[in-house]
Coordinates of C-alpha atoms in Angstrom, one line a residue:
Chain A
L1 CA -7.7 1.3 -39.4
N2 CA -8.9 3.7 -37.2
L3 CA -7.1 3.2 -33.9
S4 CA -8.8 5.4 -31.8
A5 CA -12.1 3.7 -32.3
H6 CA -10.3 0.4 -31.3
H7 CA -9.1 2.5 -27.8
P8 CA -11.1 0.2 -25.4
V9 CA -9.8 -3.0 -26.6
L10 CA -6.1 -1.8 -27.3
L11 CA -5.9 -1.7 -23.4
V12 CA -5.4 -5.6 -23.0
V13 CA -4.3 -6.3 -26.7
V14 CA -1.0 -4.2 -26.2
P15 CA 0.3 -5.6 -23.1
L16 CA -1.0 -9.1 -24.0
G17 CA 1.2 -8.2 -27.8
F18 CA 4.4 -7.2 -25.6
A19 CA 4.1 -10.1 -23.3
A20 CA 4.1 -12.7 -26.3
I21 CA 7.3 -11.0 -28.1
C22 CA 9.3 -10.9 -24.9
P23 CA 10.0 -14.2 -24.5
L24 CA 11.4 -14.5 -28.0
L25 CA 13.2 -11.5 -27.0
G26 CA 15.0 -12.9 -24.1
A27 CA 16.1 -15.8 -26.0
W28 CA 17.8 -13.5 -28.7
R29 CA 19.2 -10.9 -26.2
R30 CA 18.9 -11.2 -22.3
S31 CA 18.8 -7.6 -21.6
L32 CA 16.9 -6.3 -23.9
C33 CA 13.7 -8.0 -21.9
F34 CA 14.0 -5.2 -19.3
W35 CA 13.4 -2.1 -22.0
W36 CA 10.9 -4.2 -23.7
A37 CA 8.9 -4.5 -20.6
L38 CA 9.4 -1.0 -19.8
A39 CA 8.0 0.1 -23.4
G40 CA 5.1 -2.1 -23.0
A41 CA 4.0 -0.9 -19.6
A42 CA 5.0 2.8 -21.1
A43 CA 2.2 1.9 -23.6
T44 CA -0.1 0.8 -21.7
A45 CA 0.0 3.2 -19.2
F46 CA -0.3 6.2 -22.1
L47 CA -3.2 4.4 -23.4
S48 CA -5.1 4.1 -20.1
W49 CA -3.9 7.8 -19.5
S50 CA -5.3 9.3 -22.3
L51 CA -8.7 7.8 -21.3
I52 CA -9.0 10.6 -18.9
G53 CA -11.7 13.3 -20.2
K54 CA -13.0 10.7 -22.7
V55 CA -15.1 8.9 -20.4
S56 CA -18.1 10.5 -18.0
S57 CA -20.5 9.1 -15.7
S58 CA -23.0 9.2 -17.8
R59 CA -21.3 8.2 -21.5
P60 CA -19.1 5.6 -20.9
L61 CA -16.8 3.7 -23.6
T62 CA -18.4 1.0 -25.2
Y63 CA -16.4 -1.8 -27.7
G64 CA -17.9 -4.7 -29.1
L65 CA -15.6 -7.3 -29.7
G66 CA -15.6 -8.7 -33.4
D67 CA -17.9 -6.1 -33.9
W68 CA -20.4 -8.3 -32.4
S69 CA -23.6 -6.7 -30.1
P70 CA -23.9 -7.6 -26.7
P71 CA -26.4 -9.9 -26.8
W72 CA -24.6 -12.3 -28.8
G73 CA -20.7 -10.9 -28.6
I74 CA -19.0 -9.9 -25.4
Q75 CA -19.0 -6.3 -24.7
I76 CA -16.2 -4.0 -23.4
R77 CA -17.1 -1.2 -21.7
V78 CA -14.9 1.2 -20.0
D79 CA -16.6 3.5 -17.6
V80 CA -15.3 6.0 -14.7
P81 CA -14.4 3.5 -11.8
A82 CA -12.5 1.4 -14.2
V83 CA -10.7 4.8 -16.1
V84 CA -9.5 5.4 -12.5
M85 CA -8.4 2.1 -11.7
C86 CA -6.9 1.4 -15.0
C87 CA -4.6 4.7 -14.5
A88 CA -3.7 3.5 -10.9
V89 CA -2.6 0.1 -12.1
T90 CA -0.7 1.4 -15.0
G91 CA 1.3 4.0 -13.0
I92 CA 1.8 1.3 -10.4
I93 CA 3.0 -1.4 -13.0
L94 CA 5.7 1.3 -14.5
A95 CA 6.9 1.6 -11.1
F96 CA 7.3 -1.9 -10.4
V97 CA 9.1 -2.5 -13.7
V98 CA 11.7 0.3 -13.0
Y99 CA 12.0 -1.0 -10.0
S100 CA 12.9 -4.6 -11.1
Y101 CA 15.6 -3.4 -12.9
R102 CA 18.4 -3.9 -10.0
H103 CA 16.2 -5.7 -7.8
A104 CA 15.2 -8.5 -10.2
R105 CA 19.0 -9.2 -11.6
E106 CA 20.2 -9.2 -8.0
Q107 CA 17.9 -11.4 -6.7
V108 CA 17.0 -14.0 -9.2
E109 CA 18.6 -17.5 -8.8
S110 CA 19.5 -17.9 -12.8
P111 CA 19.3 -14.6 -15.0
S112 CA 17.7 -17.2 -17.7
R113 CA 14.3 -16.6 -15.6
L114 CA 14.3 -12.9 -15.9
P115 CA 12.6 -13.3 -19.6
Y116 CA 10.0 -15.1 -17.7
Y117 CA 9.5 -12.2 -14.9
Y118 CA 8.9 -9.3 -17.5
T119 CA 6.9 -11.6 -19.6
L120 CA 4.2 -12.4 -16.8
M121 CA 4.6 -8.6 -15.6
L122 CA 3.1 -7.5 -18.9
L123 CA 0.7 -10.5 -18.7
V124 CA -0.4 -9.7 -15.4
T125 CA -0.9 -6.1 -16.7
A126 CA -3.2 -7.6 -19.4
G127 CA -5.5 -9.6 -17.3
M128 CA -5.6 -7.0 -14.7
L129 CA -6.7 -4.4 -17.5
G130 CA -9.4 -7.0 -19.1
V131 CA -10.7 -7.5 -15.4
L132 CA -11.5 -4.1 -15.0
I133 CA -13.1 -3.0 -18.5
T134 CA -14.7 -6.6 -19.4
D135 CA -18.8 -6.5 -19.5
D136 CA -19.1 -10.4 -19.8
L137 CA -19.1 -12.9 -16.7
F138 CA -17.3 -15.7 -18.7
N139 CA -14.9 -13.0 -19.9
L140 CA -14.5 -11.9 -16.2
L141 CA -13.3 -15.0 -15.2
V142 CA -11.0 -15.9 -17.6
V143 CA -9.2 -12.7 -17.4
L144 CA -9.1 -12.9 -13.4
E145 CA -7.7 -16.4 -14.0
V146 CA -5.0 -14.7 -16.2
T147 CA -4.2 -12.2 -13.7
C148 CA -4.0 -14.9 -10.3
I149 CA -2.3 -17.3 -12.3
A150 CA 0.4 -15.0 -14.0
A151 CA 0.8 -13.3 -10.3
C152 CA 1.0 -17.0 -8.8
G153 CA 3.9 -17.5 -11.8
L154 CA 5.8 -14.2 -11.3
V155 CA 6.3 -15.1 -7.6
A156 CA 7.5 -18.4 -8.0
V157 CA 9.9 -16.9 -10.7
A158 CA 12.2 -16.0 -7.8
G159 CA 12.8 -19.8 -7.5
A160 CA 13.6 -19.8 -3.5
G161 CA 12.1 -22.7 -1.7
D162 CA 9.2 -20.5 -0.1
A163 CA 8.4 -18.5 -3.1
L164 CA 7.8 -22.0 -5.0
R165 CA 5.7 -23.1 -1.9
S166 CA 3.9 -20.0 -1.2
S167 CA 2.8 -19.8 -4.6
L168 CA 1.8 -23.3 -5.0
K169 CA -0.6 -22.6 -2.0
Y170 CA -2.3 -19.9 -4.1
L171 CA -2.2 -21.4 -6.9
F172 CA -4.4 -24.2 -5.4
A173 CA -6.4 -21.5 -3.9
V174 CA -7.4 -19.4 -7.0
A175 CA -7.7 -22.9 -9.4
A176 CA -10.6 -24.0 -6.8
S177 CA -12.0 -20.7 -6.6
G178 CA -12.2 -19.7 -10.2
L179 CA -13.8 -23.6 -10.1
G180 CA -16.6 -22.3 -7.9
F181 CA -16.8 -19.0 -9.7
M182 CA -17.4 -21.5 -13.0
L183 CA -19.9 -23.3 -11.3
A184 CA -21.9 -20.0 -10.2
I185 CA -21.5 -18.7 -14.2
G186 CA -23.4 -22.0 -15.0
F187 CA -26.0 -21.8 -12.6
L188 CA -26.8 -18.1 -13.7
Y189 CA -26.8 -19.1 -17.5
S190 CA -28.8 -22.3 -17.0
V191 CA -31.8 -19.9 -15.8
T192 CA -31.3 -16.1 -17.4
G193 CA -29.6 -17.9 -20.9
T194 CA -27.1 -14.8 -21.3
L195 CA -23.4 -14.4 -19.4
D196 CA -23.8 -10.5 -20.6
M197 CA -23.6 -8.6 -17.7
R198 CA -26.1 -5.6 -18.5
Q199 CA -28.7 -8.2 -20.1
L200 CA -28.6 -10.7 -16.7
P201 CA -30.4 -8.3 -14.2
L202 CA -32.9 -8.1 -16.9
R203 CA -33.3 -11.5 -17.2
I204 CA -33.3 -12.4 -14.0
D205 CA -36.4 -10.0 -13.1
G206 CA -37.9 -11.6 -16.6
M207 CA -37.7 -14.7 -15.0
A208 CA -40.0 -17.4 -13.4
S209 CA -39.8 -17.0 -9.7
S210 CA -39.1 -20.8 -9.2
F211 CA -36.0 -20.1 -10.4
V212 CA -35.1 -17.6 -7.7
P213 CA -33.2 -20.2 -5.7
V214 CA -30.5 -20.9 -8.2
V215 CA -30.0 -17.1 -8.6
V216 CA -29.3 -16.7 -5.2
V217 CA -27.0 -19.7 -4.7
A218 CA -24.9 -18.1 -7.8
L219 CA -24.6 -15.0 -6.1
A220 CA -23.4 -16.6 -3.0
L221 CA -20.6 -18.6 -5.1
F222 CA -19.8 -15.6 -6.8
L223 CA -18.9 -13.6 -3.7
L224 CA -17.2 -16.8 -1.9
A225 CA -15.1 -17.2 -4.8
L226 CA -14.1 -13.5 -5.1
A227 CA -13.6 -13.3 -1.2
V228 CA -10.8 -16.2 -1.7
Q229 CA -9.3 -14.7 -4.6
A230 CA -9.6 -10.9 -2.9
A231 CA -7.8 -12.3 0.6
L232 CA -11.0 -11.2 2.5
F233 CA -10.0 -12.1 6.0
P234 CA -11.0 -15.5 6.7
A235 CA -9.8 -16.6 3.3
S236 CA -6.4 -14.6 3.3
W237 CA -4.4 -17.7 4.6
W238 CA -2.2 -17.3 1.0
L239 CA -1.2 -13.8 1.3
P240 CA 1.0 -13.3 4.0
D241 CA 3.3 -16.2 2.7
L242 CA 2.9 -15.3 -0.8
A243 CA 3.8 -11.4 0.3
V244 CA 7.2 -12.1 1.8
S245 CA 8.5 -15.0 0.0
G246 CA 9.0 -13.7 -4.0
F247 CA 10.5 -10.7 -5.5
D248 CA 9.6 -7.1 -4.1
P249 CA 7.6 -5.9 -6.8
A250 CA 5.9 -9.7 -7.4
G251 CA 4.7 -9.7 -3.9
A252 CA 3.3 -6.1 -3.6
L253 CA 1.7 -6.8 -6.8
A254 CA -0.1 -9.9 -5.6
S255 CA -1.1 -8.5 -2.0
S256 CA -1.9 -5.1 -3.5
L257 CA -3.0 -5.0 -7.1
V258 CA -4.5 -8.7 -7.9
V259 CA -6.0 -8.2 -4.4
A260 CA -7.6 -4.9 -5.6
M261 CA -8.8 -6.9 -8.9
A262 CA -10.8 -9.4 -7.2
S263 CA -12.6 -6.8 -5.2
F264 CA -13.4 -5.0 -8.1
A265 CA -14.9 -8.0 -9.8
M266 CA -16.8 -7.8 -6.6
F267 CA -18.5 -4.6 -7.3
R268 CA -19.1 -5.6 -10.5
V269 CA -20.9 -8.6 -9.3
L270 CA -23.0 -7.0 -6.6
F271 CA -23.9 -3.5 -8.5
V272 CA -24.2 -4.8 -12.3
V273 CA -25.4 -8.4 -12.4
F274 CA -27.0 -8.2 -9.0
P275 CA -28.1 -4.5 -8.6
P276 CA -29.9 -3.2 -5.5
S277 CA -32.7 -2.8 -7.8
L278 CA -33.5 -5.9 -8.5
A279 CA -37.1 -6.9 -6.9
R280 CA -36.6 -10.9 -7.5
V281 CA -33.5 -11.6 -4.9
G282 CA -34.1 -8.3 -2.9
T283 CA -34.1 -9.7 0.3
A284 CA -31.5 -12.4 -0.1
R285 CA -29.2 -9.7 -1.7
T286 CA -29.5 -7.5 1.1
I287 CA -29.0 -10.4 3.9
T288 CA -25.5 -11.4 1.5
S289 CA -24.2 -7.6 1.4
T290 CA -25.0 -7.3 5.0
S291 CA -22.9 -10.0 6.2
L292 CA -20.7 -9.4 3.5
A293 CA -20.1 -6.0 5.3
W294 CA -19.7 -7.6 8.8
V295 CA -17.1 -9.7 7.1
G296 CA -15.1 -6.6 5.9
V297 CA -15.2 -5.0 9.1
I298 CA -13.8 -8.1 11.0
A299 CA -11.2 -8.5 7.9
F300 CA -10.1 -4.6 8.5
V301 CA -10.0 -4.7 12.2
V302 CA -8.3 -8.4 12.1
G303 CA -5.5 -7.1 9.9
A304 CA -5.2 -4.3 11.7
V305 CA -4.4 -6.2 15.2
M306 CA -2.4 -8.6 13.5
M307 CA -0.4 -5.5 11.7
A308 CA 0.6 -3.9 15.2
L309 CA 2.0 -7.5 16.6
E310 CA 3.9 -8.8 13.9
K311 CA 7.1 -8.4 13.6
D312 CA 8.3 -9.3 10.5
L313 CA 9.1 -6.6 7.8
K314 CA 7.2 -7.5 5.0
R315 CA 4.9 -9.6 6.7
L316 CA 3.6 -6.8 8.6
V317 CA 2.9 -5.3 5.2
G318 CA 1.1 -8.2 3.9
Y319 CA -1.1 -7.8 7.1
A320 CA -1.7 -4.5 6.1
A321 CA -2.9 -5.5 2.9
I322 CA -5.7 -7.8 4.3
S323 CA -6.9 -4.4 6.3
Q324 CA -7.1 -2.8 3.3
V325 CA -9.0 -5.3 1.6
G326 CA -11.8 -5.5 4.9
L327 CA -11.7 -1.7 4.3
V328 CA -12.5 -1.9 0.3
V329 CA -15.4 -4.9 0.8
L330 CA -16.8 -2.8 3.9
G331 CA -17.1 0.2 1.5
I332 CA -18.7 -2.2 -1.5
A333 CA -21.3 -4.4 0.5
A334 CA -22.3 -1.5 2.8
S335 CA -24.5 -0.3 -0.1
S336 CA -24.8 3.3 -0.1
A337 CA -23.4 5.3 -2.8
R338 CA -21.1 7.3 -0.6
A339 CA -20.1 3.9 1.0
V340 CA -19.5 2.3 -2.6
A341 CA -17.4 5.1 -4.3
G342 CA -15.5 5.2 -0.9
G343 CA -14.9 1.4 -1.3
L344 CA -13.7 2.0 -4.7
V345 CA -11.2 4.7 -4.0
A346 CA -10.2 2.5 -0.8
A347 CA -9.1 0.0 -3.5
V348 CA -7.0 2.7 -5.1
A349 CA -5.5 3.9 -2.2
G350 CA -4.9 0.1 -0.7
A351 CA -3.3 -0.5 -3.8
C352 CA -0.9 2.3 -4.4
T353 CA -0.3 2.8 -0.2
I354 CA 0.6 -1.0 -0.2
S355 CA 2.8 -0.9 -3.2
C356 CA 4.3 1.8 -1.7
L357 CA 5.0 0.5 1.5
F358 CA 6.6 -3.0 0.1
L359 CA 8.9 -0.6 -1.9
G360 CA 9.7 1.2 0.4
C361 CA 10.3 -1.8 2.5
G362 CA 12.8 -3.5 -0.4
A363 CA 14.8 0.1 -0.5
L364 CA 15.2 0.8 3.0
T365 CA 16.3 -2.9 3.5
Y366 CA 18.3 -2.6 0.4
G367 CA 21.5 -4.9 0.4
T368 CA 21.3 -5.6 4.4
G369 CA 19.7 -8.8 4.5
M370 CA 17.2 -7.1 7.1
R371 CA 14.1 -8.5 7.9
T372 CA 12.3 -7.5 11.1
V373 CA 10.8 -4.4 12.3
A374 CA 13.4 -3.9 14.7
D375 CA 16.4 -4.1 12.4
I376 CA 15.2 -0.8 10.6
R377 CA 15.9 1.4 14.0
G378 CA 18.0 4.5 12.8
L379 CA 17.5 3.6 9.0
G380 CA 15.6 6.7 8.3
R381 CA 18.6 8.9 8.2
R382 CA 21.0 6.9 6.3
R383 CA 18.5 6.2 3.7
P384 CA 16.4 9.6 3.8
V385 CA 14.4 9.0 0.2
A386 CA 13.3 5.6 0.9
A387 CA 12.6 6.4 4.4
A388 CA 10.3 9.2 3.7
A389 CA 8.2 7.4 1.1
F390 CA 7.5 4.2 3.5
T391 CA 6.5 7.2 6.1
L392 CA 4.1 8.9 3.5
G393 CA 2.9 5.3 2.8
A394 CA 2.4 4.8 6.8
L395 CA 0.4 7.9 7.0
S396 CA -1.6 7.0 3.9
L397 CA -2.5 3.4 5.7
V398 CA -3.5 5.6 8.8
G399 CA -6.1 7.9 7.0
V400 CA -3.7 11.2 7.9
P401 CA -5.5 14.3 5.9
L402 CA -3.9 15.5 2.6
T403 CA -3.2 11.4 1.7
V404 CA -5.6 9.3 -0.8
G405 CA -5.7 7.0 2.2
F406 CA -7.5 9.8 4.2
A407 CA -9.9 10.4 1.3
A408 CA -11.0 7.0 0.9
K409 CA -11.7 6.1 4.5
R410 CA -13.7 9.4 4.8
L411 CA -15.9 8.7 1.8
V412 CA -16.6 4.8 3.4
L413 CA -17.1 6.4 7.0
Q414 CA -19.6 8.9 5.7
G415 CA -21.4 6.4 3.6
L416 CA -21.2 4.3 6.6
F417 CA -23.3 6.9 8.5
D418 CA -25.8 7.8 5.8
K419 CA -26.4 4.0 6.3
G420 CA -27.0 4.4 10.2
W421 CA -24.3 1.9 10.6
Y422 CA -22.6 3.4 13.4
V423 CA -21.4 0.2 14.8
P424 CA -19.3 -0.8 11.6
A425 CA -18.2 2.6 11.5
A426 CA -16.9 2.7 15.2
L427 CA -15.3 -0.7 14.6
V428 CA -13.1 1.0 11.5
L429 CA -12.1 3.7 13.7
L430 CA -11.1 1.2 16.2
G431 CA -8.8 -0.8 13.9
T432 CA -7.7 2.7 12.6
A433 CA -6.3 3.3 15.9
S434 CA -4.6 -0.3 15.9
V435 CA -3.1 0.9 12.2
L436 CA -2.1 3.9 13.7
A437 CA -0.1 2.4 16.8
A438 CA 1.4 -0.2 14.1
C439 CA 2.7 2.7 12.1
A440 CA 3.7 5.0 14.9
R441 CA 6.1 2.3 16.0
L442 CA 7.5 1.7 12.3
V443 CA 8.0 5.4 12.1
F444 CA 9.7 6.1 15.4
L445 CA 11.9 3.3 15.1
L446 CA 12.8 4.4 11.3
Y447 CA 14.0 7.9 12.7
A448 CA 15.2 6.9 16.0
R449 CA 18.7 6.8 17.2
G450 CA 21.2 4.1 17.2
G451 CA 20.5 1.2 15.4
R452 CA 22.7 -1.5 15.0
A453 CA 24.6 -0.6 10.8
K454 CA 27.8 -2.4 11.4
G455 CA 30.6 -0.3 10.1
G456 CA 28.1 2.3 9.9
S457 CA 27.9 2.7 6.5
L458 CA 25.4 1.6 4.4
Q459 CA 25.7 0.8 0.5
A460 CA 23.4 3.7 -1.1
A461 CA 20.2 2.2 -2.5
P462 CA 20.3 2.4 -6.4
A463 CA 18.3 5.2 -8.1
T464 CA 16.1 2.6 -10.5
M465 CA 14.7 1.6 -6.5
T466 CA 14.4 5.1 -4.7
L467 CA 12.7 6.9 -7.6
P468 CA 9.9 4.1 -8.6
V469 CA 9.2 4.3 -4.6
A470 CA 9.3 7.9 -4.4
A471 CA 7.2 8.5 -7.3
V472 CA 4.5 5.8 -5.9
A473 CA 4.8 7.9 -2.8
A474 CA 4.4 11.3 -4.5
S475 CA 1.1 9.5 -6.3
L476 CA -0.5 9.3 -2.6
V477 CA -0.5 12.7 -2.3
V478 CA -1.2 13.9 -5.8
L479 CA -4.1 11.1 -5.5
G480 CA -5.2 12.9 -1.9
A481 CA -5.5 16.2 -3.8
L482 CA -6.9 14.8 -6.9
S483 CA -9.6 12.8 -5.1
Y484 CA -11.1 16.3 -4.4
L485 CA -11.8 16.6 -7.9
V486 CA -12.6 13.1 -9.3
T487 CA -14.7 11.8 -5.9
P488 CA -18.0 13.6 -7.2
S489 CA -17.6 12.0 -10.5
I490 CA -17.2 8.3 -8.9
V491 CA -20.3 9.0 -6.4
A492 CA -22.5 10.1 -9.5
A493 CA -21.4 6.9 -11.3
V494 CA -21.9 4.8 -8.3
R495 CA -25.5 6.6 -7.6
A496 CA -26.6 5.7 -10.7
L497 CA -25.8 2.4 -9.9
V498 CA -27.4 2.4 -6.4
L499 CA -30.2 4.1 -6.4
G500 CA -31.7 1.9 -9.8
T501 CA -30.8 1.7 -13.5
Chain B
L1 CA -40.0 -37.9 -12.4
S2 CA -40.0 -39.3 -16.0
R3 CA -37.3 -42.1 -17.0
N4 CA -35.9 -38.9 -19.1
G5 CA -35.8 -36.2 -16.1
F6 CA -34.2 -38.7 -13.5
F7 CA -30.9 -39.2 -16.1
L8 CA -31.1 -35.4 -16.8
N9 CA -30.8 -34.6 -13.4
L10 CA -28.5 -37.6 -12.7
N11 CA -26.0 -35.6 -14.6
Y12 CA -26.0 -32.7 -12.4
A13 CA -26.0 -35.2 -9.4
V14 CA -22.7 -36.7 -10.2
A15 CA -21.2 -33.3 -11.6
V16 CA -22.3 -32.3 -8.1
I17 CA -20.4 -35.0 -6.1
L18 CA -17.5 -34.9 -8.5
V19 CA -17.2 -31.0 -7.5
L20 CA -17.4 -32.1 -3.5
I21 CA -14.7 -34.7 -3.8
G22 CA -12.5 -32.3 -5.6
L23 CA -12.7 -30.1 -2.9
Y24 CA -12.5 -32.3 -0.1
A25 CA -9.2 -33.4 -1.9
V26 CA -8.1 -29.8 -2.1
I27 CA -8.7 -28.9 1.5
A28 CA -8.1 -31.6 3.2
R29 CA -5.3 -33.6 1.7
R30 CA -1.7 -32.8 2.4
N31 CA -0.1 -34.0 0.0
S32 CA 0.2 -31.5 -3.1
L33 CA 0.3 -34.4 -5.6
K34 CA -3.0 -35.2 -4.2
K35 CA -4.5 -32.0 -4.4
V36 CA -3.5 -31.4 -7.8
I37 CA -5.7 -34.8 -9.0
G38 CA -8.7 -32.9 -6.5
L39 CA -8.5 -30.1 -8.5
I40 CA -8.8 -32.1 -11.8
I41 CA -11.8 -33.8 -10.3
M42 CA -13.6 -30.4 -9.4
Q43 CA -12.7 -29.3 -12.8
S44 CA -14.1 -32.7 -14.1
G45 CA -17.1 -31.9 -12.5
A46 CA -17.6 -28.6 -13.3
A47 CA -17.2 -29.3 -17.0
L48 CA -19.3 -32.3 -16.6
F49 CA -22.3 -29.5 -15.3
L50 CA -21.7 -26.8 -17.9
V51 CA -22.3 -30.1 -20.3
A52 CA -25.4 -31.3 -18.8
L53 CA -26.6 -27.6 -19.1
G54 CA -26.0 -27.5 -22.9
L55 CA -28.4 -30.5 -23.2
V56 CA -32.0 -29.7 -23.8
G57 CA -33.9 -33.0 -23.6
S58 CA -37.1 -31.2 -25.3
G59 CA -37.1 -27.8 -25.5
E60 CA -35.9 -24.6 -27.5
T61 CA -32.3 -23.4 -27.4
R62 CA -31.7 -20.6 -25.2
V63 CA -29.9 -18.5 -27.6
S64 CA -31.5 -18.5 -30.7
T65 CA -31.2 -15.2 -33.6
P66 CA -34.8 -14.1 -34.7
G67 CA -36.2 -16.3 -37.3
F68 CA -34.2 -19.0 -36.6
R69 CA -36.1 -22.3 -35.5
A70 CA -34.4 -24.6 -33.4
A71 CA -36.2 -26.7 -31.7
T72 CA -34.5 -30.0 -30.4
L73 CA -30.8 -27.9 -31.0
I74 CA -28.2 -28.5 -27.9
N75 CA -27.0 -25.2 -27.0
P76 CA -23.3 -24.8 -28.0
V77 CA -22.5 -21.8 -25.5
P78 CA -22.1 -23.9 -22.3
H79 CA -19.6 -26.2 -24.5
T80 CA -17.7 -23.4 -25.8
L81 CA -17.1 -22.4 -22.2
V82 CA -16.5 -26.3 -20.9
L83 CA -13.7 -25.9 -24.0
I84 CA -12.3 -22.7 -22.5
S85 CA -12.1 -24.5 -19.1
I86 CA -10.2 -27.4 -20.3
M87 CA -7.6 -24.9 -21.4
L88 CA -7.5 -23.2 -18.4
S89 CA -7.2 -26.3 -15.9
A90 CA -4.3 -28.1 -18.3
G91 CA -2.5 -25.0 -17.9
V92 CA -3.3 -24.8 -14.3
T93 CA -2.4 -28.5 -13.6
A94 CA 0.7 -28.2 -15.7
L95 CA 1.7 -25.1 -13.5
A96 CA 1.2 -27.0 -10.1
L97 CA 3.0 -30.3 -10.9
S98 CA 6.0 -28.4 -12.4
L99 CA 5.8 -26.1 -8.8
I100 CA 5.7 -29.4 -7.2
V101 CA 8.8 -31.2 -9.3
M102 CA 10.4 -27.9 -8.2
I103 CA 9.7 -27.6 -5.0
H104 CA 10.9 -31.5 -4.7
V105 CA 14.5 -30.9 -6.7
K106 CA 14.7 -28.1 -3.9
G107 CA 13.9 -30.2 -1.2
K108 CA 16.6 -32.7 -2.3
K109 CA 19.4 -30.6 -3.0
Q110 CA 18.9 -29.2 0.4
T111 CA 18.8 -32.3 2.5
V112 CA 21.9 -33.6 0.8
G113 CA 23.7 -30.0 1.6
E114 CA 24.9 -28.8 4.5
K115 CA 21.6 -27.5 5.6
P116 CA 18.3 -29.6 5.9
A117 CA 15.2 -27.3 4.6
G118 CA 13.6 -26.9 7.7
A119 CA 10.6 -29.0 8.7
T120 CA 9.3 -29.7 5.3
A121 CA 11.2 -32.0 3.6
G122 CA 12.6 -33.8 6.5
S123 CA 15.2 -36.5 7.0
G124 CA 13.9 -39.6 4.6
E125 CA 13.5 -39.0 1.0
P126 CA 9.7 -37.8 0.3
P127 CA 8.4 -40.2 -2.1
T128 CA 5.6 -39.0 -3.8
G129 CA 6.4 -35.1 -3.9
A130 CA 7.0 -32.8 -1.3
E131 CA 4.1 -31.6 0.8
V132 CA 3.2 -28.0 1.2
E133 CA 2.0 -27.7 4.8
P134 CA 4.8 -28.6 7.3

C-alpha cells in the first residue's frame, strides 16, 4: 500500500477515523479522549502541512475516489488555495483542542459529555477539509452539512439553555439552506447530467439555450444557500448568539472556520462551476456577482458599526466575524484576480484573527465571569500574555501593516482599484475606521489604569489556555510575513481561474 | 401539453409547492416543533424533485458509458442523491428533536427552581416543546 499516493484522501479519512474511535475510547477511559483528539488533530495538521511544496498553481494534486475517473466517480483536487486553507484550518484546530483541555473540563455541565465534544471537534475538522478539497458538487453539499451540523452539536455540548437554543436556531438555518443547495444541484443536474465541478462549465456551454434560465436559478440558489451558511449580513441572524453561548473554541470555530468554509464554497461555485469565461450565463453571472459584492460591502460596514456599538465582549467579536465575512465575499465577488486572491487571504486572515480574539477573550476573562467590554479595564497588566495576544488580534482585524489582516485588506483594495470600483473601496475604508474605533477602545481599556478587580489578585490563566492563544496570535504575524511569499502563487492560481480556463 | 407531459410536470409543481410550504413553516412558525415539521416537508419536496428528475419519460439516460444502450432506463444518480439526503434529513431531525427536548427539560427545571428562565419558558407549562424565539 503506497500511502503517499492516497495523501489527498487521507486528509479527510484520518480525522474521520479518529472521530469514529473517540466515543468508544471515551466509554472506556474518559480522560483519554483529549489525548486522542490531540493526536488526531496533530496527525491531520501534519498531513496538511506536508502538502506544502507538493502542489503548485499549475500542478494540483488529484485523486479519484475508488479509482473512478471524473465523469463517473468523485474527484478530489488539492490546489494552492485549498492547501493554504487546509494548513490554517488544521493549525487553528490544534490550538482549539489544546485550549479545550482545561476550558471544556471546567465549563461542561456533566463530564460524560466530554468525549462527544472531542468527537465533534474531529468531525468538524474532517468536514472542513472535505469542503476544501472536494471537486464534486453533491459531495460539497454533504461535507458542508457534516461541518455545520457537527458545529451545531459542538455548541450544544456546553449544555446551557442559551447554547441549546442558539444551536437549534443555527440548525434550522443550516438545514433549510442545505435543502436549497440540494434543489440547486437538482436544477443543475437536470440540464447538464453531471455533478463534477470541472465537467459542469463545459456542459453548461454546450447545452441548449432554452436551459439557460434553469442554470441561472441554480446559481442564485447556490449563492443564497451559501450566504446563509457563511453568515453574510442579512443572513447572519444566527451568528452572534451562537458565538457567545457555547464553549470558547466552539463559538470561535462556528464563527470563524465554518463560516470561512462556506465562503470558500462560494469561491468554488463562482469560479469553478460558473467561471467568468462562461459565455452562456455571462450577463446573469456578472449581475449576480456584482450584487453579491455590494451585499459584501454592506455586510462589512454593518458588522464594523455593530462592533463599535456592542457592549458584550464575545458578541462584539461575533460582529467582527460578520464584518470579516463581508470582506471575504466582497473580494471573491469582485472577480478581479487580485480581489479574489485577497478574498481568499481574507478568509485565512479572518479565521486566524477571529479565533485569536475569541480565545484571547476567554483567556483574559478566565475565572472572572466578566462579560462586558467595560469589565476588561486594566486586565492588560494582570494577564500580559493573553492581553498581548488579544491586542495583536485587534491589530490584525484593523489591518495594521505586518499582520495578515493587512495583507488581506491590501489585496482586496488593490483588486477593487483594478476593477475601478472606488465606491466599495471607500466604504471598506469607512468600515475599517469603525473597526479601528472599536479596537482602539478595547486596547485602551485593556491597558488603562484602574479596573474593578476585587482583592487585586487574579487567579493565573492555565498555560493550556494562554499557550494556544499566544500561538494563534504569533501566527498572525508569521502569516503576515509569509503572505509576501505566498500571495503571488495564490494570485497566479486565481488569475488562471478568473481570466479563463 | 400531452397527458404524459402534464403528469411529468405535475411532479415538479407538487415538489415546489411542498418546498415552499416547508420553507414558510421554518421561517414563519415560532414553535420549534412546527419548524421541524416544516423542515421535513421541505425535505420531502426536495427529495420528490430529485426523484422526478430521475424519471425519464421517453428518452435516453443522461449518464451512460460508451456502448451502453439504455433507451428507457431511469437515471439512478438522482435516486442515490435522494437516499443520501434522506439520511441527512433523518440526522438533522433527530438532532433538532433532541435539542428541543433538552431545551424543554431545562425550561421546566428552571421554572421549578428559584430562578425563572427569562422570557422563554414563561410561568405556565409549555405544552408543545419550547419556543426558540422569545
